[in-house]
CSV table of C-alpha atoms in Angstrom, one decimal:
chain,number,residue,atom,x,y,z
A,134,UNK,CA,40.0,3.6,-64.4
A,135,UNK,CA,40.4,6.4,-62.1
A,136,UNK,CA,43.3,9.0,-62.9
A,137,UNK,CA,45.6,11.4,-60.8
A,138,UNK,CA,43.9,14.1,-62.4
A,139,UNK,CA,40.6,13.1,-61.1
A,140,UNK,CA,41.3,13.1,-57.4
A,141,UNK,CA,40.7,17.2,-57.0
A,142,UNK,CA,37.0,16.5,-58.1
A,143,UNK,CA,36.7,13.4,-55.2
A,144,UNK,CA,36.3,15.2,-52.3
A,145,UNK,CA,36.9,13.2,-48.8
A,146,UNK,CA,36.4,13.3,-45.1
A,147,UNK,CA,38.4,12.4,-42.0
A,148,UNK,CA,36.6,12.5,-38.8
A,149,UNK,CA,38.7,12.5,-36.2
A,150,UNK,CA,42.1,14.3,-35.6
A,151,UNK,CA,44.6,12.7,-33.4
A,152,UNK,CA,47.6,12.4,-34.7
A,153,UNK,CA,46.7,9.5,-36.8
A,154,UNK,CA,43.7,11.7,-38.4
A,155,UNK,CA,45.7,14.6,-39.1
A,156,UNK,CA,48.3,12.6,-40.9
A,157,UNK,CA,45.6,11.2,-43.1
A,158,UNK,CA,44.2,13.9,-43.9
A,159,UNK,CA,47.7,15.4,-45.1
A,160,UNK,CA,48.1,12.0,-47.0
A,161,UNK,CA,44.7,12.7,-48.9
A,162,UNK,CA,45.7,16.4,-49.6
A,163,UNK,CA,49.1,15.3,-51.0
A,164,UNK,CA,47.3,13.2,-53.2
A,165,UNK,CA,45.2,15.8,-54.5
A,166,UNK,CA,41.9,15.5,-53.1
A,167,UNK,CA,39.8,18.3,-51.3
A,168,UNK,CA,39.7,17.5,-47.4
A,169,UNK,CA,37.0,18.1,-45.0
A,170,UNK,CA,38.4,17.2,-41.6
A,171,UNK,CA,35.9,16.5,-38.8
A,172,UNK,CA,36.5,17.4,-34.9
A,173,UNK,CA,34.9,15.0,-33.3
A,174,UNK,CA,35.8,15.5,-29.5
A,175,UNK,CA,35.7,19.3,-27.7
A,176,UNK,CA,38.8,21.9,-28.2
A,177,UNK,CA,40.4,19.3,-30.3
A,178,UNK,CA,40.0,21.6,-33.4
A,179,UNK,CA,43.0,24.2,-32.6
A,180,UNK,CA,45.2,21.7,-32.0
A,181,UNK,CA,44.6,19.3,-35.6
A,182,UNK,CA,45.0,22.6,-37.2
A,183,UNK,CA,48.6,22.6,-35.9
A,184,UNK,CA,49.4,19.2,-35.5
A,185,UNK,CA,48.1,19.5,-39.8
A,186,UNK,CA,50.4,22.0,-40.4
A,187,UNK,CA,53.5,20.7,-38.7
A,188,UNK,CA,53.3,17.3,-41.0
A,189,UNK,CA,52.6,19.2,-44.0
A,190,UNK,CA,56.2,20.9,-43.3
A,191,UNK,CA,57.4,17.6,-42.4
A,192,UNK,CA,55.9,16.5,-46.0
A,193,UNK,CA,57.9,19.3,-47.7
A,194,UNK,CA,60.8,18.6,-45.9
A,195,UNK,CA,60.4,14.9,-46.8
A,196,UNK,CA,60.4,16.5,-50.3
A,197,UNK,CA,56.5,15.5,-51.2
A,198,UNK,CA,54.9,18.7,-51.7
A,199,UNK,CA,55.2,20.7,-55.4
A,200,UNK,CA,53.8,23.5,-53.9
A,201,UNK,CA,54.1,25.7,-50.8
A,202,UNK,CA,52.9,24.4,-47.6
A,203,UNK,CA,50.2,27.2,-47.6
A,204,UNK,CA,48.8,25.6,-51.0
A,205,UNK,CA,47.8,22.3,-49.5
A,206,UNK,CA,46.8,23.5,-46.2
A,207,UNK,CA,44.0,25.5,-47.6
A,208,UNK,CA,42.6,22.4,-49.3
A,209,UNK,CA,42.2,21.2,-46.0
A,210,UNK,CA,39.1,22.7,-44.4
A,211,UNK,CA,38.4,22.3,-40.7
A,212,UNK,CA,35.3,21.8,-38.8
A,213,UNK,CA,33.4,20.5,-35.9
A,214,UNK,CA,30.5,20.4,-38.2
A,215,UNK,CA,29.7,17.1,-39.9
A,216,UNK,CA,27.6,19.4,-42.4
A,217,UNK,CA,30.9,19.5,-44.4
A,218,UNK,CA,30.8,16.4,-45.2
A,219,UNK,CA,27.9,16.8,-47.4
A,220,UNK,CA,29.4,16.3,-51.0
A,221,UNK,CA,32.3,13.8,-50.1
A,222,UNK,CA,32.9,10.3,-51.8
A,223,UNK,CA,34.9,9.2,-49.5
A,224,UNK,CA,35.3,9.4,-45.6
A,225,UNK,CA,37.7,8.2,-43.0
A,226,UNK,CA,37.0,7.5,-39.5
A,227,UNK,CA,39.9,7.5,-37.5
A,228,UNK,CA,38.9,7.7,-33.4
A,229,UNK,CA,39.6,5.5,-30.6
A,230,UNK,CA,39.0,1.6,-30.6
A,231,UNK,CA,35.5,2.0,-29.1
A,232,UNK,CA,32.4,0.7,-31.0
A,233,UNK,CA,30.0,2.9,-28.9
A,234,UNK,CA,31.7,5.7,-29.6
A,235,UNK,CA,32.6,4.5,-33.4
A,236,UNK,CA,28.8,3.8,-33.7
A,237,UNK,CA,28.1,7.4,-32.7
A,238,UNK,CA,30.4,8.8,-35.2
A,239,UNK,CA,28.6,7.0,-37.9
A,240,UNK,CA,25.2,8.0,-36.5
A,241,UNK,CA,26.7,11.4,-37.2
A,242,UNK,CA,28.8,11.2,-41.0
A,243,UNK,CA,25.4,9.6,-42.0
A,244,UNK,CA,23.4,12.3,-40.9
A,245,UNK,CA,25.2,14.6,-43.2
A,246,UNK,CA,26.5,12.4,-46.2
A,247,UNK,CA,24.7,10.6,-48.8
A,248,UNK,CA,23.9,7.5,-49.1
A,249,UNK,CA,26.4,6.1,-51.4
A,250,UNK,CA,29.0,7.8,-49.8
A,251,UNK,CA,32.1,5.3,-48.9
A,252,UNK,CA,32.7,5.5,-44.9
A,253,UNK,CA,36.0,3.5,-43.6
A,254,UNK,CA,37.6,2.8,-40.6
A,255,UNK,CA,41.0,3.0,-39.8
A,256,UNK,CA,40.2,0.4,-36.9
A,257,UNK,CA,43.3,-2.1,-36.1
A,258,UNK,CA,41.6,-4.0,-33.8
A,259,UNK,CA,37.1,-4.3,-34.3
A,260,UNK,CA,36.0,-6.1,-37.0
A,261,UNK,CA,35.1,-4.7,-40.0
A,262,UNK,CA,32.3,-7.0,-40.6
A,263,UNK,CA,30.6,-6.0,-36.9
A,264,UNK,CA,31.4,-2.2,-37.8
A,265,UNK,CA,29.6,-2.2,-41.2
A,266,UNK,CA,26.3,-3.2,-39.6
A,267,UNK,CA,26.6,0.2,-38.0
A,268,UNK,CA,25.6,1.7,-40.9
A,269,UNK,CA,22.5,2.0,-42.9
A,270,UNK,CA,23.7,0.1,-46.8
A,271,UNK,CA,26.4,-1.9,-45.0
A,272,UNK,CA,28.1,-2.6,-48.9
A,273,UNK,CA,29.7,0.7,-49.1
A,274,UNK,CA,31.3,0.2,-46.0
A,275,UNK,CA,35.2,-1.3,-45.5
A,276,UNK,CA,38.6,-0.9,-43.5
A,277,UNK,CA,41.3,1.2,-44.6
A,278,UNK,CA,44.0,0.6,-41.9
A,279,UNK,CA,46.9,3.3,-42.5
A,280,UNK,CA,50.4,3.4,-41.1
A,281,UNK,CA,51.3,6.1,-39.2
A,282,UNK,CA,53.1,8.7,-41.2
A,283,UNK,CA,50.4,7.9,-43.3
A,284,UNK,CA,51.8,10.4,-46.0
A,285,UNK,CA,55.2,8.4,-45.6
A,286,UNK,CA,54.5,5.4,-45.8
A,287,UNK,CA,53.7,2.8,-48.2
A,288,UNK,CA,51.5,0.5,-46.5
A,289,UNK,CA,48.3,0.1,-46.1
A,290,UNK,CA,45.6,-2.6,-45.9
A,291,UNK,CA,42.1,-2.7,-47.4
A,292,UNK,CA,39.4,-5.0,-45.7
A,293,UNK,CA,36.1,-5.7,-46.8
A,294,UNK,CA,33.6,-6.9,-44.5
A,295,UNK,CA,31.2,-9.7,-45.1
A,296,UNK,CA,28.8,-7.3,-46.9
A,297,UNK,CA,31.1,-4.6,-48.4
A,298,UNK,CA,30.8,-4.1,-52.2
A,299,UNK,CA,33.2,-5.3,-54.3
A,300,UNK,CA,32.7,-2.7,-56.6
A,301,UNK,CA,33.4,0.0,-54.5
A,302,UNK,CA,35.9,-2.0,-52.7
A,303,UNK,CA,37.8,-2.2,-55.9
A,304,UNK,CA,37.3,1.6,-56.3
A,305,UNK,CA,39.3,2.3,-53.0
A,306,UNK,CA,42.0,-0.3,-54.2
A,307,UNK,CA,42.6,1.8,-57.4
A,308,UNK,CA,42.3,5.2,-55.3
A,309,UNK,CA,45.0,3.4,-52.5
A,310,UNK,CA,47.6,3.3,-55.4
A,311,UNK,CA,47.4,7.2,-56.4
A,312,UNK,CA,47.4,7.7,-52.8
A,313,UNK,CA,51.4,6.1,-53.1
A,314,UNK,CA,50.8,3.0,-51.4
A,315,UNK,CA,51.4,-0.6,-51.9
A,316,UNK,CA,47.9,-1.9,-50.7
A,317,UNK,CA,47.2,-5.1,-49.6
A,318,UNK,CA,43.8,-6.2,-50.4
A,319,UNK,CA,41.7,-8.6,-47.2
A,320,UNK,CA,38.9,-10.4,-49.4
A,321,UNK,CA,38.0,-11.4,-45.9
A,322,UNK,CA,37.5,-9.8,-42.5
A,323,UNK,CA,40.0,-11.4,-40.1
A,324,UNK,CA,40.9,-10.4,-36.6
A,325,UNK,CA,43.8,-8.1,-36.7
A,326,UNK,CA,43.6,-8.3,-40.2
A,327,UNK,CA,47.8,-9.3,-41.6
A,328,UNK,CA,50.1,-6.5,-40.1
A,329,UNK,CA,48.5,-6.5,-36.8
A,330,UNK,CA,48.5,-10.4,-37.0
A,331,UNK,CA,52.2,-10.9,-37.9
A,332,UNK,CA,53.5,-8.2,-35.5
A,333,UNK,CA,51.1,-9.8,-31.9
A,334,UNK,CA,53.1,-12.6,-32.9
A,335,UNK,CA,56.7,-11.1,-32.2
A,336,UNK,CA,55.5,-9.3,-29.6
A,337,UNK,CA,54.8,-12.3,-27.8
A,338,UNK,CA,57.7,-14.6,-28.6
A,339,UNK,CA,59.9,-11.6,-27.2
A,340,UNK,CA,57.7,-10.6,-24.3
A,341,UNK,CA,58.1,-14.9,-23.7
A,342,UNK,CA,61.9,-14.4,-24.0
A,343,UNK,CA,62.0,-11.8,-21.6
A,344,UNK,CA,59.9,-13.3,-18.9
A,345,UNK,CA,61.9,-17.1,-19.5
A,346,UNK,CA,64.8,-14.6,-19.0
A,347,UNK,CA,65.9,-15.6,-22.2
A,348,UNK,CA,66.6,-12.6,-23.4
A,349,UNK,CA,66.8,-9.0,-22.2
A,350,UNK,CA,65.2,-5.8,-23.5
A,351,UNK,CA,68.3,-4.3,-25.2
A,352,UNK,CA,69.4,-7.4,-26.9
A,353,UNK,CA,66.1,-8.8,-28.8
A,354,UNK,CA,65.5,-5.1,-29.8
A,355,UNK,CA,69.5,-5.8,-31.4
A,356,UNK,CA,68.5,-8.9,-33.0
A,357,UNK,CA,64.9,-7.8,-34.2
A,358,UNK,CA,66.5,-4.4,-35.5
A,359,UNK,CA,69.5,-5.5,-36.7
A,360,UNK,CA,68.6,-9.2,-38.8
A,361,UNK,CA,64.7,-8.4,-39.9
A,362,UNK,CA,65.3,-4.6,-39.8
A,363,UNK,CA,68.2,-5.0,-42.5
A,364,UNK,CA,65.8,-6.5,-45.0
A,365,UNK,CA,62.3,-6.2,-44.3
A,366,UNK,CA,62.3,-2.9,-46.5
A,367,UNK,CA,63.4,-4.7,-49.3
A,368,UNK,CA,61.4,-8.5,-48.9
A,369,UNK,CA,58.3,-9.7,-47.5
A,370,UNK,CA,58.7,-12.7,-45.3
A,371,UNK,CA,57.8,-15.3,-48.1
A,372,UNK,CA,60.3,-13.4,-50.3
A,373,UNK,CA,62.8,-14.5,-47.6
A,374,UNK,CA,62.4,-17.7,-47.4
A,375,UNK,CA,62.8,-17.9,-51.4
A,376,UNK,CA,65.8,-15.5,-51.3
A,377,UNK,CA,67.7,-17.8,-48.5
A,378,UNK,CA,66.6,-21.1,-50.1
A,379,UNK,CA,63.1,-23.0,-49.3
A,380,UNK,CA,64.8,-26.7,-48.4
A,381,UNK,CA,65.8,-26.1,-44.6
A,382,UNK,CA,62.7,-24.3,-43.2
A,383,UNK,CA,60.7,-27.6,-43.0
A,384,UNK,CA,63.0,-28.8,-40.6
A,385,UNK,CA,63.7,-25.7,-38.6
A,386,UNK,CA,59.9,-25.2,-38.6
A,387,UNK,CA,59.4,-28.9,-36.9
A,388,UNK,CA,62.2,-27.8,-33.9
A,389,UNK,CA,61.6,-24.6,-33.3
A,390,UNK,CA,57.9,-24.1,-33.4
A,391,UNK,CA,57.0,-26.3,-30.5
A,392,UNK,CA,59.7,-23.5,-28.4
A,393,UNK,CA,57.7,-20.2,-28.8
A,394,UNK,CA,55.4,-19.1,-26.4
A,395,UNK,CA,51.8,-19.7,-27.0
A,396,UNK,CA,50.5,-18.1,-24.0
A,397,UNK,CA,46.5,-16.2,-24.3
A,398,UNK,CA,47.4,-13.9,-21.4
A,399,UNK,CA,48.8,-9.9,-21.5
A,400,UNK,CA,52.7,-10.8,-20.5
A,401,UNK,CA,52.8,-9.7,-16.8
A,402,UNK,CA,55.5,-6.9,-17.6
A,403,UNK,CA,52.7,-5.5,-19.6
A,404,UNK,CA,50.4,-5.5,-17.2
A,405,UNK,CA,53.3,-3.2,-14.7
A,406,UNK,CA,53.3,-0.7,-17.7
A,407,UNK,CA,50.1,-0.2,-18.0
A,408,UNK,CA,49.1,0.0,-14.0
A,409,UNK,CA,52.4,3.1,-13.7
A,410,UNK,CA,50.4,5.3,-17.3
A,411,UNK,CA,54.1,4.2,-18.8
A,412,UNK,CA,53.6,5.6,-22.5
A,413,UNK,CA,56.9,5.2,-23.5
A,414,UNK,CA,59.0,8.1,-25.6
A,415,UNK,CA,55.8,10.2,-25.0
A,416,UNK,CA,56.2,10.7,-21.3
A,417,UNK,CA,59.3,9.5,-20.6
A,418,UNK,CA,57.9,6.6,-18.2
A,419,UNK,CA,58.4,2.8,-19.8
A,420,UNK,CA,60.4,-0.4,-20.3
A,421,UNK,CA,63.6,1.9,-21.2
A,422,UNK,CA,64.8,4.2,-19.2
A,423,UNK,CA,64.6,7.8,-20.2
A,424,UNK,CA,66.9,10.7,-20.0
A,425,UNK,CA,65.4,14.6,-20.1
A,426,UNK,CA,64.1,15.4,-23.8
A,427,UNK,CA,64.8,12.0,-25.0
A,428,UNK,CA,61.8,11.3,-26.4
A,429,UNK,CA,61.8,14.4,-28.8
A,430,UNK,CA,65.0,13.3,-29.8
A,431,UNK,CA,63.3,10.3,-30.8
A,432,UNK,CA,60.9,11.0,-32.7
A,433,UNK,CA,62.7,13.5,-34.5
A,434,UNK,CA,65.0,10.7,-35.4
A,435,UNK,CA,62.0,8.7,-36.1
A,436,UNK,CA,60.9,11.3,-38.7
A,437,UNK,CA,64.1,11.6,-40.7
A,438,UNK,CA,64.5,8.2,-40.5
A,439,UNK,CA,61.0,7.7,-42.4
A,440,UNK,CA,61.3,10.0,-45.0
A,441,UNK,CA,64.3,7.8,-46.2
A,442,UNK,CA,62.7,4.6,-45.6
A,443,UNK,CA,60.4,5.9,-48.2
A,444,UNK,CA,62.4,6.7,-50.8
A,445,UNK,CA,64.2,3.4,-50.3
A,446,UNK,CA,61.0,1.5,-50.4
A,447,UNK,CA,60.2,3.1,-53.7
A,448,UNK,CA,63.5,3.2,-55.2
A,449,UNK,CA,63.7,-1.5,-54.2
A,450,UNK,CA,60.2,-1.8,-55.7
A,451,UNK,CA,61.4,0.1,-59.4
A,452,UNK,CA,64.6,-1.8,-59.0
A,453,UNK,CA,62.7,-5.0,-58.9
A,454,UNK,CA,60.3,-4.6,-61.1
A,455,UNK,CA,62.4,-3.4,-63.7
């Protein structure tokens, strides 16, 4: 039974520090644990260091920290050298979906950690099964996929490969709860794993709307934002179906399945966004239209509108557990 009071003596690494890295690495340090945060990729260093800093005032604003900002960040230590990875229990890879350079990464944590040292990936998208056999005692490895804030929010999903241990698997399970999350726990490696899974599948019923011209952009954003966005805080999906009643769905199901899309191929409107570098609120350029600085509006909007999704979460979950 691991406690809170334990975390300062498990000290973890993150290797990699995008902006998904960074945030983990404020979402271990919130917790309580000592973080040693790993540069993989040239003059990326600098930046993390700010990027770190900026959530961690996002954190306190969020009203997560108990200390000054100052307090955590120094229980952050930054490095380009994997030699700081030497005493940790636990470490976090978080770089891009590539199993080359994923496989170098590992070549590298291993290099410098012990050999009962948990690695994870946060990997959305590569097996954990093919990722483990990266590493030298496969067992110890397994998926941790975060959501980005990752100090701000409650998910996150555990996935062991076909050789991870259960033991330690169970260990990072326990750890995931201190960490303030609601985990969910894959006994077995699937392909997109559940989040990933259930979300490919809206986004191809409503890219299928779109292109049937069905639908347009604005209005299934309306009806996905305004019908599963008014409850999905509060209920899972089978929680819905017992909250609304179980005895229609058969029948719906028998009509309405054989209408979605089942196409294999990227939808073609896809395939324009990618071909013009569209990224969406981060340079303006994507399937909305964008006005000067709109994107910054957005994700400030974005991040006040997570920190209270989070204390809604938590407040539903006491209320109904109570």
């Amino acid at each position: 039974m691991i406690n809170a009071i334990d975390l300062p003596e498990i000290d973890t690494g993150v290797v990699g520090l995008g902006l998904m890295g960074s945030s983990i690495a404020v979402a271990l340090c919130i917790a309580g644990h000592p973080v040693k945060a790993v540069a993989p990729i040239k003059d990326e260093l600098e930046g993390a260091k700010r990027t770190t800093f900026h959530l961690l005032k996002h954190a306190e604003e969020s009203g997560l920290l108990n200390t000054p900002v100052s307090e955590y960040y120094r229980h952050i230590h930054f490095s380009e050298d994997y030699s700081i990875l030497e005493n940790c229990q636990l470490v976090q890879e978080c770089v891009v979906e590539n199993q080359t350079i994923k496989a170098k990464i590992y070549r590298n944590i291993i290099e410098h950690t012990g050999e009962n040292t948990v690695i994870s990936s946060n990997t959305s998208a590569i097996p954990v099964s093919l990722l483990q056999e990266l590493v030298p005692n496969p067992g110890r490895f397994l998926g941790i996929h975060w959501a980005e804030p990752a100090y701000l929010t409650r998910f996150m999903e555990i996935t062991k490969g076909a050789k991870t241990d259960d033991s330690l698997a169970n260990w990072v399970y326990e750890l995931a709860h201190l960490w303030g999350k609601e985990p969910t726990f894959l006994q077995k490696d699937i392909r997109g794993f559940v989040t990933n899974r259930l979300m490919y599948a809206v986004y191809r019923e409503i890219f299928h709307l779109l292109s049937s011209g069905e639908a347009s952009i604005e209005d299934a954003d309306k009806a996905f934002r305004y019908d599963a966005g008014s409850w999905m805080t509060f209920m899972g999906i089978f929680e819905r179906m017992e909250q609304l009643g179980l005895a229609d769905y058969r029948e719906t199901f028998k009509r309405i399945f054989p209408q979605l899309g089942n196409s294999p191929e990227v939808p073609e409107r896809m395939q324009e966004m990618v071909s013009i570098q569209a990224r969406g609120v981060h340079n303006g350029k994507g399937l909305y239209p964008y006005k000067q600085g709109e994107g910054k509006a957005w994700e400030k909007s974005f991040a006040a509108f997570n920190r209270e999704i989070f204390r809604m979460a938590a407040a539903c979950q006491k209320q109904k557990e109570s």
